[in-house]
Coordinates of C-alpha atoms in Angstrom, one line a residue:
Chain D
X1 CA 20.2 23.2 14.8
X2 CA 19.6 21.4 11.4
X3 CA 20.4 23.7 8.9
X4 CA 18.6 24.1 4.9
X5 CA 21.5 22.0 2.8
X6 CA 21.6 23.8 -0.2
X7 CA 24.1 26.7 -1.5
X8 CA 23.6 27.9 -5.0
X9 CA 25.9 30.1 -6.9
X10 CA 24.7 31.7 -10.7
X11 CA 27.0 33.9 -12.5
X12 CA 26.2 35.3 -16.0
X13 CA 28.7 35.5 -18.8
X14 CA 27.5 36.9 -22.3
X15 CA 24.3 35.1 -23.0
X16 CA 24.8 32.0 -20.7
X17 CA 24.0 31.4 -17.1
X18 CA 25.3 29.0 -15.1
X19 CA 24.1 27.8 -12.1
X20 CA 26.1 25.3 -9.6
X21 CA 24.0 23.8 -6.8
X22 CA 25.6 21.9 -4.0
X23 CA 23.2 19.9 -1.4
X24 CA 20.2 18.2 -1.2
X25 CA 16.8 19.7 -3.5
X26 CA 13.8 18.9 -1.4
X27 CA 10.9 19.9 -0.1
X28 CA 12.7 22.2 2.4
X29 CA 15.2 23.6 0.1
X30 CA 13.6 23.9 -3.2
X31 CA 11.7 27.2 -2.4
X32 CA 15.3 28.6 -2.2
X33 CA 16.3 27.3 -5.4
X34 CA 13.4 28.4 -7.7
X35 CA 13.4 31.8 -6.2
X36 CA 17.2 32.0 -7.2
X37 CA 16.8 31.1 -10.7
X38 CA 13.7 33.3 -11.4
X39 CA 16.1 36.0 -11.6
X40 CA 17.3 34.9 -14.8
X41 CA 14.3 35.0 -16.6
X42 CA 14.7 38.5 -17.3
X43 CA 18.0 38.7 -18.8
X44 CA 19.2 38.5 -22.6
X45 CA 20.2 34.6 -22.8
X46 CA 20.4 31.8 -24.8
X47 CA 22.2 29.4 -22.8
X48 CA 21.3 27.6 -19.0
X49 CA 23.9 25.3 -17.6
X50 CA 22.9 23.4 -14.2
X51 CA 26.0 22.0 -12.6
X52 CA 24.9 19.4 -10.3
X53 CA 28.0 18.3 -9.2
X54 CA 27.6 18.5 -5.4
X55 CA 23.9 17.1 -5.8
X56 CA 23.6 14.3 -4.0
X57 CA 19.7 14.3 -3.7
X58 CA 16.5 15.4 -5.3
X59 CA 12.6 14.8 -4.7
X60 CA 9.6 15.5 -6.4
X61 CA 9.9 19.2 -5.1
X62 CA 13.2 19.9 -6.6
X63 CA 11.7 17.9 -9.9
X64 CA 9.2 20.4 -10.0
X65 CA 11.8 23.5 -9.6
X66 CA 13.1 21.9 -13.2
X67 CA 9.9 21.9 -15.0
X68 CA 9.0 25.1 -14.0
X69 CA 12.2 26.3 -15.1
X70 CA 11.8 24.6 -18.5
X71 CA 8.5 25.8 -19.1
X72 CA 9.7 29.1 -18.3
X73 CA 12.4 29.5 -20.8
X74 CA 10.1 28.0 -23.7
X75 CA 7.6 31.1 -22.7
X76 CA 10.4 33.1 -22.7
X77 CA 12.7 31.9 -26.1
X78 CA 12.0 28.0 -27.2
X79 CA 15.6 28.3 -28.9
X80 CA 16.9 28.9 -25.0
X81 CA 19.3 25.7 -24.3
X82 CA 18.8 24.0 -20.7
X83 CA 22.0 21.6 -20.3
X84 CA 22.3 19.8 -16.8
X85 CA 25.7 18.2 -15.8
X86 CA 27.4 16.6 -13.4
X87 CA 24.4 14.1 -12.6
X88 CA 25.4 11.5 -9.9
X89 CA 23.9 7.7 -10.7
X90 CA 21.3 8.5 -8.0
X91 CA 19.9 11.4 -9.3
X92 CA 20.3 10.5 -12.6
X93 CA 18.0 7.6 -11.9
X94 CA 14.8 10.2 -10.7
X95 CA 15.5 11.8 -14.2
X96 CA 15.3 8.7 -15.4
X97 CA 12.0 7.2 -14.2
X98 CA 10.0 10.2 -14.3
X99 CA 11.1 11.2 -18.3
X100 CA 13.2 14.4 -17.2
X101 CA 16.2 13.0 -18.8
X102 CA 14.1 13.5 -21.9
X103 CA 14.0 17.5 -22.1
X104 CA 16.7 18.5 -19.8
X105 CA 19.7 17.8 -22.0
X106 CA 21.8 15.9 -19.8
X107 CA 25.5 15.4 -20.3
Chain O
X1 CA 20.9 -12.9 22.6
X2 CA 18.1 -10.7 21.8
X3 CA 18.1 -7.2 23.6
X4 CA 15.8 -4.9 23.8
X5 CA 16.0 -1.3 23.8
X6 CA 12.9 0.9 23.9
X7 CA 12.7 4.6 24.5
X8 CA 10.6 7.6 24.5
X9 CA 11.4 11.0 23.6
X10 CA 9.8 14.3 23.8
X11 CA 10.9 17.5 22.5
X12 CA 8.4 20.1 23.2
X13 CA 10.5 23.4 22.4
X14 CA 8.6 26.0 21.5
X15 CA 11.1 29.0 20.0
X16 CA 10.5 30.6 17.2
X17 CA 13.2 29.8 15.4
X18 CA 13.4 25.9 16.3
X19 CA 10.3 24.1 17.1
X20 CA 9.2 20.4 16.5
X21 CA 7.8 18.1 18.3
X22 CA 8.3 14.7 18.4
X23 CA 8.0 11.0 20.0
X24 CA 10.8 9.0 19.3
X25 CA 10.6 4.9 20.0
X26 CA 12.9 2.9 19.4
X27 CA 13.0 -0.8 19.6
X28 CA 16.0 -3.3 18.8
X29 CA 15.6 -7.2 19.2
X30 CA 18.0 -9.4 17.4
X31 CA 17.8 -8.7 13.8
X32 CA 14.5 -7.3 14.3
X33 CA 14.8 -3.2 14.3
X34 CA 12.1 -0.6 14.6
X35 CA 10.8 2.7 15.5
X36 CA 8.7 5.2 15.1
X37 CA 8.1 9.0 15.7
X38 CA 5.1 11.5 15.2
X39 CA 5.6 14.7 13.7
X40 CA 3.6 18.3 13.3
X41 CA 2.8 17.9 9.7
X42 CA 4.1 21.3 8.3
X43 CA 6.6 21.2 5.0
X44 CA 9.1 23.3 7.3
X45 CA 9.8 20.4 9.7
X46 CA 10.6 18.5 6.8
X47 CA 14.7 18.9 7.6
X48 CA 14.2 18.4 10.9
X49 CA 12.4 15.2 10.6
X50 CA 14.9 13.8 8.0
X51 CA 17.3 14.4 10.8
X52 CA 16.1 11.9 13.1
X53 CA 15.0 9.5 10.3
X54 CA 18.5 9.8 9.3
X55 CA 19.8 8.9 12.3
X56 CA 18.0 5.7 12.9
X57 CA 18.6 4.8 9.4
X58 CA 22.3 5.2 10.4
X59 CA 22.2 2.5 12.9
X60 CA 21.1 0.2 10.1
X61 CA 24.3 0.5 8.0
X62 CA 22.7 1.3 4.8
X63 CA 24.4 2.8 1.8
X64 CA 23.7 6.0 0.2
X65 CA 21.7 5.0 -2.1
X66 CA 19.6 2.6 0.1
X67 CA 19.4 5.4 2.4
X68 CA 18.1 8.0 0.4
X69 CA 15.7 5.6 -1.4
X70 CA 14.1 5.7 2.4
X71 CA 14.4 8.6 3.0
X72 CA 12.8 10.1 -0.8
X73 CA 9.7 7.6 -0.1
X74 CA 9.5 9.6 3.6
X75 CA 9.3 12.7 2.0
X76 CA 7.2 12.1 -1.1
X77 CA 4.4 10.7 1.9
X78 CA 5.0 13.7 4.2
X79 CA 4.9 16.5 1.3
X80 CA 1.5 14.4 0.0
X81 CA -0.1 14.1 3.6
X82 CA 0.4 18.2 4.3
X83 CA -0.6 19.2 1.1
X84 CA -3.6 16.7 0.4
X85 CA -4.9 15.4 3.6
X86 CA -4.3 18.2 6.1
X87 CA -4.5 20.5 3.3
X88 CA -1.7 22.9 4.9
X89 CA -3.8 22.7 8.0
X90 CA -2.2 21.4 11.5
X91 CA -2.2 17.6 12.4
X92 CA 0.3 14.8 13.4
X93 CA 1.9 12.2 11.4
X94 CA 3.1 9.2 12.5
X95 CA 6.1 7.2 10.9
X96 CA 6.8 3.6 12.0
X97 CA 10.1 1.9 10.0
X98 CA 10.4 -1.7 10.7
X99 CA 13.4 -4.2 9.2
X100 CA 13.0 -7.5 9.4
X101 CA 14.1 -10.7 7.3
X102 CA 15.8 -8.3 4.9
X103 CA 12.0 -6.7 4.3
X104 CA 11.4 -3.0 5.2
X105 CA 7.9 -1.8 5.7
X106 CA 7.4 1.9 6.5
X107 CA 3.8 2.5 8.0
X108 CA 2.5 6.4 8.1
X109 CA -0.3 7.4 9.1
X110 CA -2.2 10.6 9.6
X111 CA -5.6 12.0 11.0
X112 CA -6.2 13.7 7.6
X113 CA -9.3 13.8 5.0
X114 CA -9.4 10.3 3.5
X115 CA -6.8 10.6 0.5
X116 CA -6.1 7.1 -1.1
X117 CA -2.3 8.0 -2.9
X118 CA -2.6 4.5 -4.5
X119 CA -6.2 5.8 -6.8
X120 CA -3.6 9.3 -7.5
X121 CA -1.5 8.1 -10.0
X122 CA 0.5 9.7 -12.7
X123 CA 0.3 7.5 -15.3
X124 CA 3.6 6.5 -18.0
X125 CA 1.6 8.5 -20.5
X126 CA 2.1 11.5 -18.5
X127 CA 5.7 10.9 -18.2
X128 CA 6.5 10.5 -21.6
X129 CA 4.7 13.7 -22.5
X130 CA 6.8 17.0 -23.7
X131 CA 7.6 19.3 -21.3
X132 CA 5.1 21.5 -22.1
X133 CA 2.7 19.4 -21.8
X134 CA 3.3 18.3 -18.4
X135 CA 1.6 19.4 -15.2
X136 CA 3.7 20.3 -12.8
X137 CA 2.9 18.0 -9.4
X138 CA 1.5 14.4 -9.0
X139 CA 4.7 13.2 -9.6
X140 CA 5.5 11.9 -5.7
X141 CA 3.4 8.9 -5.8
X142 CA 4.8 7.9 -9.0
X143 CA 8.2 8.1 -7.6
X144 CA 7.0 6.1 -4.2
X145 CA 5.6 3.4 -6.7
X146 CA 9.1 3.4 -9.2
X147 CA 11.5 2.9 -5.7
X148 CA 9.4 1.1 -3.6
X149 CA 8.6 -2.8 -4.3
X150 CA 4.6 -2.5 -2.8
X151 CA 2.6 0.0 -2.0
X152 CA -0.9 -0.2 0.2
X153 CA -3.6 2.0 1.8
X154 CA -6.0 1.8 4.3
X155 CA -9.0 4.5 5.9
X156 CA -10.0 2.9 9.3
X157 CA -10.9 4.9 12.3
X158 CA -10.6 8.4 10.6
X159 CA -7.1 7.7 9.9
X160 CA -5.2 7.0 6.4
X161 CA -3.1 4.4 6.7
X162 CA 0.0 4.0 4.1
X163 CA 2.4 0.9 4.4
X164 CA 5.3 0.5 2.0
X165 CA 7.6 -2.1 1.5
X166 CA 11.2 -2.3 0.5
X167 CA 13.2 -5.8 -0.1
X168 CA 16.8 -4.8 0.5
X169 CA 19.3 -6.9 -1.4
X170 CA 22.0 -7.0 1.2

């Protein structure tokens, strides 16, 4: 049985959320991811750290879970800061060539 | 000495909580490698099909990075070809990889509406815009044309035809 490769664990502490992602973010697993982080839109926060440490690949579906969730929090609070860290080279480089590395605040 | 091995493969299994079905040929003759399968074109085969891309890939010795490069041009043409040319409908899609002379070409076709992803392009303007100001979608074939080295289309007998091509540096 092939299984959906993603697991996803958010925790909120004061007015930041962080969210650690471990897998791949494609077309198969990014329905899972943007329906976990539209819980956070409610909440009191100023801060949104994605840990992409065990991110070893994205497509343009999981791209798309990352502009929605930009575009989202400038609705919500433009002075709400998206960080995203722990890039690997590989997914660093889809940032790269299609300008995401320019908004998301990676470190 | 050149071998040859072909073989066909059906899975027919139809469960409701694993179904796909698939032709699998594969055929290896000296350093010439290929195969090919065809696929129900629903998004929710998607991580079953990488599966058995992944595991001809394997036999290939790629690296991780070569292998996902493959694998990310596969799935930017699959997600395209259910959205766009079986417009969520039901259809087949076929995927032929072959490696040859340090060139891969990945042919896939589909019984779809003519959709031409070369004319669909999302241009640099559009990726240098603010967030804000950015649609979300389109971006697939813009990734297929930043990872792969060429990128053609063909409509003949009611069929799109889209053939990429990767020079590998090994």
């Amino acid at each position: 049985m092939v299984t959906e490769k993603i697991t996803i664990d958010q925790k909120v502490e004061g007015e930041q959320v962080d969210i650690k992602i471990s897998g791949r973010i494609d077309t198969q697993t990014s329905p899972k991811f943007q329906n976990r982080v539209n819980e956070i839109f409610d909440l009191e926060i100023n801060k949104v750290v994605i840990d992409l440490q065990g991110v070893e690949y994205i497509s343009s579906a999981g791209l798309r879970v990352f502009l929605y969730i930009k575009k989202r929090l400038e609705i919500k609070n433009p002075e709400i800061y998206l960080e995203v860290k722990n890039v690997i080279p590989s997914v660093k480089e889809i940032f790269d060539i299609t300008g995401f590395s320019d908004f998301l605040n990676i470190v | 000495m050149n071998t040859v091995i072909r073989f066909l493969f059906w899975q027919n299994v139809f469960n409701i909580n694993y179904w796909i079905r698939l032709l699998v040929e594969f055929v290896c003759k000296g350093d010439f490698i290929k195969f090919k399968i065809i696929v129900d074109a629903h998004l929710k085969n998607w991580n079953k099909i990488r599966f058995f891309l992944n595991s001809y890939i394997d036999k290939l010795n790629f690296n991780m990075d070569e292998k996902n490069i493959f694998l990310l041009a596969c799935e930017e043409v699959f997600d395209n070809i259910c959205h766009y040319a079986y417009k969520n409908l039901s259809g087949k899609i076929e995927f032929k990889l072959e490696f040859k002379d340090k060139i891969a070409k990945i042919e896939i076709s589909d019984t779809g509406v003519k959709f031409d992803p070369t004319h669909f392009k999302y241009l640099e303007d559009d990726i240098r815009k603010p967030s804000s100001k950015r649609r979300i979608g389109g971006m697939g074939i813009y990734i297929i044309n930043q990872i792969m080295d060429k990128i053609e289309y063909q409509r003949k007998h009611n069929q799109n035809y889209l053939f990429l091509f990767k020079i590998l540096v090994k």
